[in-house]
């Protein structure tokens, strides 16, 4: 049927509405409606208004509801009830709710800071979240990354070997050098015990942190697979590299459980991401249903991962030597973040996505598995002071990393505007 036919058909519906207004509503003045055969004529109707009428022509038909809403009488008194004006659309409420859920990640730095303060003031709030919950929690964060990624993303990540090598160098060359530097400063300049210096060096020798993958996902989602690949490789080779570096820097050979570390990688990284990818590929409707709820849950899980280690080790952190170590750990991580960002800018200055690469490798260099260092310190060192730097590093690394997430995300939004 032609467009004119459609319009004339709806015109009869409009006369029905007009008659209804005349019969039951004495406030409405009778209006003579001129027949029209095109939408342009609607604008000439006395007492009628037409707004955004052309937007309804895209579907090829104009509904009765569209004509009533768009070409309704202007001479209605204030007493006349208007449902579409007084009640906001339900769909809009749902969209606003979903927007709030999806935007939960923007509150992550504040939540992390709040969890840190709460852990210091009321440690029992987090002490229940012991080490046995940490692996499943990180696994959930990796599952969230997998749901929002595809196999193609990971294949493209392996096509960038130069970036992978650069991340590996930042993880096991640049960071151990910084750890040795600040460990030496703690002994020679600040006069701290050798065990605290050993804790700082040990912290610098472990593999990358899975939280760096999540931080990258929040800032540059397209770089998350590359970050995951870099962290997985550093974690897989840490079974050989970490003992070697600890022997080189500290002078103590650390026997590392190879089987345990491989199992750790499978539980925390490989299985959750593979599950998310498969779910995204074969059950997209399920993914679309759960995806809006992942950001707030991820924020909650991250807060637990930050607050629990601090609450469990609060006595060591608040010890007299803890404040000095705190300053050294802050300087160590700050230097690592800056080094990763700066070196990447020099090495990949001609790359079209150099800024995203800089942020990704900055996270990879500045954030490491401090919990692994803490476990090694508790297991292989008799002096409890060795565990203080890794415990502090767990909190500082998370706070600084997610503060950068907030900073860089805002800069990207400003640049986009």
mmCIF file of N, CA and C in Angstrom, residues 141-230:
data_model
loop_
_atom_site.group_PDB
_atom_site.id
_atom_site.type_symbol
_atom_site.label_atom_id
_atom_site.label_comp_id
_atom_site.label_asym_id
_atom_site.label_seq_id
_atom_site.Cartn_x
_atom_site.Cartn_y
_atom_site.Cartn_z
ATOM 1 N N UNK A 141 36.817 -12.423 38.182
ATOM 2 C CA UNK A 141 37.215 -11.245 37.413
ATOM 3 C C UNK A 141 37.657 -11.638 36.013
ATOM 4 N N UNK A 142 38.374 -12.744 35.892
ATOM 5 C CA UNK A 142 38.797 -13.223 34.570
ATOM 6 C C UNK A 142 37.601 -13.708 33.747
ATOM 7 N N UNK A 143 36.601 -14.285 34.413
ATOM 8 C CA UNK A 143 35.382 -14.694 33.721
ATOM 9 C C UNK A 143 34.673 -13.473 33.130
ATOM 10 N N UNK A 144 34.644 -12.378 33.885
ATOM 11 C CA UNK A 144 34.031 -11.143 33.381
ATOM 12 C C UNK A 144 34.765 -10.628 32.151
ATOM 13 N N UNK A 145 36.078 -10.753 32.148
ATOM 14 C CA UNK A 145 36.852 -10.346 30.970
ATOM 15 C C UNK A 145 36.528 -11.257 29.790
ATOM 16 N N UNK A 146 36.427 -12.566 30.037
ATOM 17 C CA UNK A 146 36.135 -13.511 28.970
ATOM 18 C C UNK A 146 34.766 -13.289 28.352
ATOM 19 N N UNK A 147 33.770 -12.951 29.167
ATOM 20 C CA UNK A 147 32.419 -12.707 28.663
ATOM 21 C C UNK A 147 32.406 -11.520 27.713
ATOM 22 N N UNK A 148 33.266 -10.553 27.961
ATOM 23 C CA UNK A 148 33.304 -9.342 27.139
ATOM 24 C C UNK A 148 34.386 -9.393 26.062
ATOM 25 N N UNK A 149 34.916 -10.577 25.771
ATOM 26 C CA UNK A 149 35.958 -10.732 24.756
ATOM 27 C C UNK A 149 35.545 -11.815 23.766
ATOM 28 N N UNK A 150 36.415 -12.046 22.782
ATOM 29 C CA UNK A 150 36.182 -13.089 21.790
ATOM 30 C C UNK A 150 37.499 -13.781 21.471
ATOM 31 N N UNK A 151 37.406 -14.938 20.809
ATOM 32 C CA UNK A 151 38.624 -15.673 20.455
ATOM 33 C C UNK A 151 39.517 -14.845 19.548
ATOM 34 N N UNK A 152 38.889 -14.035 18.696
ATOM 35 C CA UNK A 152 39.645 -13.214 17.758
ATOM 36 C C UNK A 152 40.561 -12.243 18.490
ATOM 37 N N UNK A 153 40.095 -11.730 19.627
ATOM 38 C CA UNK A 153 40.910 -10.790 20.403
ATOM 39 C C UNK A 153 42.212 -11.439 20.859
ATOM 40 N N UNK A 154 42.145 -12.698 21.292
ATOM 41 C CA UNK A 154 43.337 -13.374 21.792
ATOM 42 C C UNK A 154 44.266 -13.778 20.644
ATOM 43 N N UNK A 155 43.693 -14.128 19.513
ATOM 44 C CA UNK A 155 44.532 -14.435 18.357
ATOM 45 C C UNK A 155 45.290 -13.199 17.900
ATOM 46 N N UNK A 156 44.627 -12.046 17.950
ATOM 47 C CA UNK A 156 45.297 -10.791 17.597
ATOM 48 C C UNK A 156 46.383 -10.442 18.608
ATOM 49 N N UNK A 157 46.174 -10.809 19.871
ATOM 50 C CA UNK A 157 47.182 -10.525 20.905
ATOM 51 C C UNK A 157 48.475 -11.273 20.614
ATOM 52 N N UNK A 158 48.374 -12.526 20.181
ATOM 53 C CA UNK A 158 49.573 -13.301 19.855
ATOM 54 C C UNK A 158 50.261 -12.805 18.591
ATOM 55 N N UNK A 159 49.556 -12.001 17.816
ATOM 56 C CA UNK A 159 50.166 -11.442 16.605
ATOM 57 C C UNK A 159 51.029 -10.223 16.906
ATOM 58 N N UNK A 160 51.188 -9.881 18.190
ATOM 59 C CA UNK A 160 52.017 -8.737 18.592
ATOM 60 C C UNK A 160 53.135 -9.217 19.512
ATOM 61 N N UNK A 161 54.079 -9.980 18.979
ATOM 62 C CA UNK A 161 55.149 -10.533 19.829
ATOM 63 C C UNK A 161 56.038 -9.461 20.443
ATOM 64 N N UNK A 162 56.224 -8.347 19.740
ATOM 65 C CA UNK A 162 57.080 -7.285 20.280
ATOM 66 C C UNK A 162 56.506 -6.725 21.574
ATOM 67 N N UNK A 163 55.195 -6.518 21.611
ATOM 68 C CA UNK A 163 54.559 -6.002 22.826
ATOM 69 C C UNK A 163 54.635 -7.025 23.948
ATOM 70 N N UNK A 164 54.473 -8.311 23.624
ATOM 71 C CA UNK A 164 54.556 -9.366 24.636
ATOM 72 C C UNK A 164 55.958 -9.421 25.241
ATOM 73 N N UNK A 165 56.976 -9.329 24.389
ATOM 74 C CA UNK A 165 58.362 -9.344 24.884
ATOM 75 C C UNK A 165 58.630 -8.114 25.747
ATOM 76 N N UNK A 166 58.118 -6.956 25.318
ATOM 77 C CA UNK A 166 58.317 -5.728 26.096
ATOM 78 C C UNK A 166 57.685 -5.855 27.476
ATOM 79 N N UNK A 167 56.491 -6.446 27.538
ATOM 80 C CA UNK A 167 55.849 -6.654 28.836
ATOM 81 C C UNK A 167 56.618 -7.615 29.711
ATOM 82 N N UNK A 168 57.202 -8.634 29.097
ATOM 83 C CA UNK A 168 57.989 -9.607 29.859
ATOM 84 C C UNK A 168 59.259 -8.964 30.424
ATOM 85 N N UNK A 169 59.891 -8.126 29.619
ATOM 86 C CA UNK A 169 61.090 -7.419 30.086
ATOM 87 C C UNK A 169 60.746 -6.478 31.239
ATOM 88 N N UNK A 170 59.614 -5.785 31.104
ATOM 89 C CA UNK A 170 59.185 -4.904 32.191
ATOM 90 C C UNK A 170 58.920 -5.661 33.470
ATOM 91 N N UNK A 171 58.388 -6.876 33.320
ATOM 92 C CA UNK A 171 58.029 -7.682 34.483
ATOM 93 C C UNK A 171 59.235 -8.287 35.188
ATOM 94 N N UNK A 172 60.177 -8.825 34.417
ATOM 95 C CA UNK A 172 61.269 -9.599 35.021
ATOM 96 C C UNK A 172 62.658 -8.979 34.856
ATOM 97 N N UNK A 173 62.737 -7.777 34.303
ATOM 98 C CA UNK A 173 64.031 -7.082 34.207
ATOM 99 C C UNK A 173 63.946 -5.719 34.882
ATOM 100 N N UNK A 174 63.020 -4.887 34.399
ATOM 101 C CA UNK A 174 62.901 -3.521 34.936
ATOM 102 C C UNK A 174 62.475 -3.543 36.397
ATOM 103 N N UNK A 175 61.442 -4.311 36.694
ATOM 104 C CA UNK A 175 60.918 -4.313 38.071
ATOM 105 C C UNK A 175 61.897 -4.921 39.084
ATOM 106 N N UNK A 176 62.568 -6.045 38.789
ATOM 107 C CA UNK A 176 63.573 -6.544 39.747
ATOM 108 C C UNK A 176 64.714 -5.562 39.991
ATOM 109 N N UNK A 177 65.107 -4.826 38.946
ATOM 110 C CA UNK A 177 66.146 -3.810 39.139
ATOM 111 C C UNK A 177 65.663 -2.717 40.087
ATOM 112 N N UNK A 178 64.419 -2.302 39.924
ATOM 113 C CA UNK A 178 63.857 -1.300 40.832
ATOM 114 C C UNK A 178 63.750 -1.863 42.248
ATOM 115 N N UNK A 179 63.360 -3.121 42.366
ATOM 116 C CA UNK A 179 63.279 -3.742 43.685
ATOM 117 C C UNK A 179 64.629 -3.807 44.380
ATOM 118 N N UNK A 180 65.643 -4.148 43.621
ATOM 119 C CA UNK A 180 66.994 -4.195 44.197
ATOM 120 C C UNK A 180 67.437 -2.795 44.613
ATOM 121 N N UNK A 181 67.107 -1.786 43.807
ATOM 122 C CA UNK A 181 67.478 -0.408 44.122
ATOM 123 C C UNK A 181 66.843 0.053 45.434
ATOM 124 N N UNK A 182 65.526 -0.120 45.571
ATOM 125 C CA UNK A 182 64.843 0.351 46.776
ATOM 126 C C UNK A 182 65.152 -0.526 47.982
ATOM 127 N N UNK A 183 65.439 -1.798 47.752
ATOM 128 C CA UNK A 183 65.874 -2.648 48.861
ATOM 129 C C UNK A 183 67.215 -2.203 49.410
ATOM 130 N N UNK A 184 68.123 -1.835 48.515
ATOM 131 C CA UNK A 184 69.437 -1.339 48.941
ATOM 132 C C UNK A 184 69.308 -0.012 49.669
ATOM 133 N N UNK A 185 68.413 0.852 49.180
ATOM 134 C CA UNK A 185 68.191 2.141 49.835
ATOM 135 C C UNK A 185 67.665 1.936 51.255
ATOM 136 N N UNK A 186 66.783 0.961 51.426
ATOM 137 C CA UNK A 186 66.214 0.720 52.753
ATOM 138 C C UNK A 186 67.289 0.322 53.769
ATOM 139 N N UNK A 187 68.316 -0.389 53.309
ATOM 140 C CA UNK A 187 69.375 -0.823 54.226
ATOM 141 C C UNK A 187 70.432 0.255 54.431
ATOM 142 N N UNK A 188 70.922 0.824 53.345
ATOM 143 C CA UNK A 188 72.071 1.735 53.433
ATOM 144 C C UNK A 188 71.707 3.142 53.889
ATOM 145 N N UNK A 189 70.578 3.636 53.435
ATOM 146 C CA UNK A 189 70.197 5.023 53.756
ATOM 147 C C UNK A 189 69.244 5.090 54.945
ATOM 148 N N UNK A 190 68.208 4.270 54.943
ATOM 149 C CA UNK A 190 67.218 4.309 56.023
ATOM 150 C C UNK A 190 67.596 3.432 57.198
ATOM 151 N N UNK A 191 68.574 2.561 57.039
ATOM 152 C CA UNK A 191 69.017 1.705 58.131
ATOM 153 C C UNK A 191 68.010 0.670 58.569
ATOM 154 N N UNK A 192 67.149 0.216 57.666
ATOM 155 C CA UNK A 192 66.152 -0.801 58.011
ATOM 156 C C UNK A 192 66.795 -2.182 58.036
ATOM 157 N N UNK A 193 66.179 -3.135 58.713
ATOM 158 C CA UNK A 193 66.734 -4.491 58.778
ATOM 159 C C UNK A 193 66.850 -5.130 57.392
ATOM 160 N N UNK A 194 67.785 -6.029 57.259
ATOM 161 C CA UNK A 194 68.013 -6.717 55.989
ATOM 162 C C UNK A 194 66.787 -7.520 55.555
ATOM 163 N N UNK A 195 66.045 -8.038 56.506
ATOM 164 C CA UNK A 195 64.857 -8.841 56.191
ATOM 165 C C UNK A 195 63.792 -8.018 55.462
ATOM 166 N N UNK A 196 63.673 -6.733 55.831
ATOM 167 C CA UNK A 196 62.713 -5.871 55.126
ATOM 168 C C UNK A 196 63.176 -5.609 53.692
ATOM 169 N N UNK A 197 64.480 -5.414 53.519
ATOM 170 C CA UNK A 197 65.014 -5.241 52.169
ATOM 171 C C UNK A 197 64.790 -6.496 51.334
ATOM 172 N N UNK A 198 64.954 -7.656 51.959
ATOM 173 C CA UNK A 198 64.703 -8.913 51.254
ATOM 174 C C UNK A 198 63.237 -9.032 50.839
ATOM 175 N N UNK A 199 62.329 -8.526 51.674
ATOM 176 C CA UNK A 199 60.909 -8.550 51.333
ATOM 177 C C UNK A 199 60.588 -7.681 50.134
ATOM 178 N N UNK A 200 61.241 -6.513 50.052
ATOM 179 C CA UNK A 200 61.028 -5.628 48.895
ATOM 180 C C UNK A 200 61.553 -6.281 47.618
ATOM 181 N N UNK A 201 62.731 -6.885 47.708
ATOM 182 C CA UNK A 201 63.306 -7.544 46.528
ATOM 183 C C UNK A 201 62.469 -8.744 46.108
ATOM 184 N N UNK A 202 61.994 -9.495 47.075
ATOM 185 C CA UNK A 202 61.166 -10.652 46.754
ATOM 186 C C UNK A 202 59.884 -10.226 46.044
ATOM 187 N N UNK A 203 59.302 -9.128 46.488
ATOM 188 C CA UNK A 203 58.087 -8.613 45.858
ATOM 189 C C UNK A 203 58.312 -8.273 44.394
ATOM 190 N N UNK A 204 59.512 -7.802 44.076
ATOM 191 C CA UNK A 204 59.811 -7.402 42.697
ATOM 192 C C UNK A 204 60.121 -8.583 41.789
ATOM 193 N N UNK A 205 60.273 -9.777 42.336
ATOM 194 C CA UNK A 205 60.693 -10.939 41.547
ATOM 195 C C UNK A 205 59.539 -11.828 41.095
ATOM 196 N N UNK A 206 58.342 -11.563 41.553
ATOM 197 C CA UNK A 206 57.228 -12.456 41.221
ATOM 198 C C UNK A 206 56.575 -12.022 39.912
ATOM 199 N N UNK A 207 55.658 -12.849 39.440
ATOM 200 C CA UNK A 207 55.011 -12.619 38.148
ATOM 201 C C UNK A 207 53.964 -11.519 38.233
ATOM 202 N N UNK A 208 53.360 -11.228 37.072
ATOM 203 C CA UNK A 208 52.352 -10.184 37.006
ATOM 204 C C UNK A 208 51.071 -10.555 37.724
ATOM 205 N N UNK A 209 50.302 -9.540 38.078
ATOM 206 C CA UNK A 209 49.061 -9.747 38.824
ATOM 207 C C UNK A 209 47.873 -9.828 37.872
ATOM 208 N N UNK A 210 46.925 -10.709 38.201
ATOM 209 C CA UNK A 210 45.702 -10.796 37.393
ATOM 210 C C UNK A 210 44.883 -9.512 37.469
ATOM 211 N N UNK A 211 45.052 -8.749 38.544
ATOM 212 C CA UNK A 211 44.341 -7.474 38.641
ATOM 213 C C UNK A 211 44.775 -6.498 37.564
ATOM 214 N N UNK A 212 45.996 -6.654 37.042
ATOM 215 C CA UNK A 212 46.436 -5.787 35.940
ATOM 216 C C UNK A 212 45.605 -6.048 34.689
ATOM 217 N N UNK A 213 45.171 -7.296 34.497
ATOM 218 C CA UNK A 213 44.301 -7.619 33.358
ATOM 219 C C UNK A 213 42.961 -6.909 33.484
ATOM 220 N N UNK A 214 42.429 -6.914 34.693
ATOM 221 C CA UNK A 214 41.136 -6.264 34.912
ATOM 222 C C UNK A 214 41.259 -4.746 34.786
ATOM 223 N N UNK A 215 42.364 -4.184 35.273
ATOM 224 C CA UNK A 215 42.588 -2.742 35.133
ATOM 225 C C UNK A 215 42.692 -2.359 33.658
ATOM 226 N N UNK A 216 43.399 -3.167 32.881
ATOM 227 C CA UNK A 216 43.505 -2.913 31.446
ATOM 228 C C UNK A 216 42.144 -3.008 30.779
ATOM 229 N N UNK A 217 41.352 -3.985 31.187
ATOM 230 C CA UNK A 217 40.018 -4.160 30.616
ATOM 231 C C UNK A 217 39.139 -2.928 30.878
ATOM 232 N N UNK A 218 39.273 -2.313 32.041
ATOM 233 C CA UNK A 218 38.470 -1.134 32.362
ATOM 234 C C UNK A 218 38.903 0.092 31.561
ATOM 235 N N UNK A 219 40.204 0.198 31.272
ATOM 236 C CA UNK A 219 40.716 1.371 30.572
ATOM 237 C C UNK A 219 40.698 1.184 29.062
ATOM 238 N N UNK A 220 41.245 0.070 28.595
ATOM 239 C CA UNK A 220 41.329 -0.223 27.158
ATOM 240 C C UNK A 220 40.864 -1.660 26.931
ATOM 241 N N UNK A 221 39.575 -1.882 26.784
ATOM 242 C CA UNK A 221 39.068 -3.254 26.651
ATOM 243 C C UNK A 221 39.714 -4.044 25.513
ATOM 244 N N UNK A 222 40.059 -3.364 24.430
ATOM 245 C CA UNK A 222 40.656 -4.079 23.300
ATOM 246 C C UNK A 222 42.052 -4.603 23.617
ATOM 247 N N UNK A 223 42.679 -4.090 24.674
ATOM 248 C CA UNK A 223 44.017 -4.521 25.063
ATOM 249 C C UNK A 223 43.993 -5.612 26.140
ATOM 250 N N UNK A 224 42.817 -5.931 26.671
ATOM 251 C CA UNK A 224 42.723 -6.924 27.750
ATOM 252 C C UNK A 224 43.293 -8.284 27.347
ATOM 253 N N UNK A 225 42.995 -8.806 26.150
ATOM 254 C CA UNK A 225 43.611 -10.095 25.775
ATOM 255 C C UNK A 225 45.134 -10.051 25.752
ATOM 256 N N UNK A 226 45.710 -8.950 25.269
ATOM 257 C CA UNK A 226 47.167 -8.815 25.265
ATOM 258 C C UNK A 226 47.708 -8.823 26.682
ATOM 259 N N UNK A 227 47.040 -8.126 27.585
ATOM 260 C CA UNK A 227 47.460 -8.105 28.982
ATOM 261 C C UNK A 227 47.372 -9.495 29.605
ATOM 262 N N UNK A 228 46.306 -10.218 29.287
ATOM 263 C CA UNK A 228 46.133 -11.573 29.827
ATOM 264 C C UNK A 228 47.234 -12.496 29.328
ATOM 265 N N UNK A 229 47.579 -12.381 28.048
ATOM 266 C CA UNK A 229 48.648 -13.206 27.481
ATOM 267 C C UNK A 229 49.966 -12.912 28.182
ATOM 268 N N UNK A 230 50.282 -11.627 28.389
ATOM 269 C CA UNK A 230 51.538 -11.258 29.039
ATOM 270 C C UNK A 230 51.593 -11.778 30.473
#
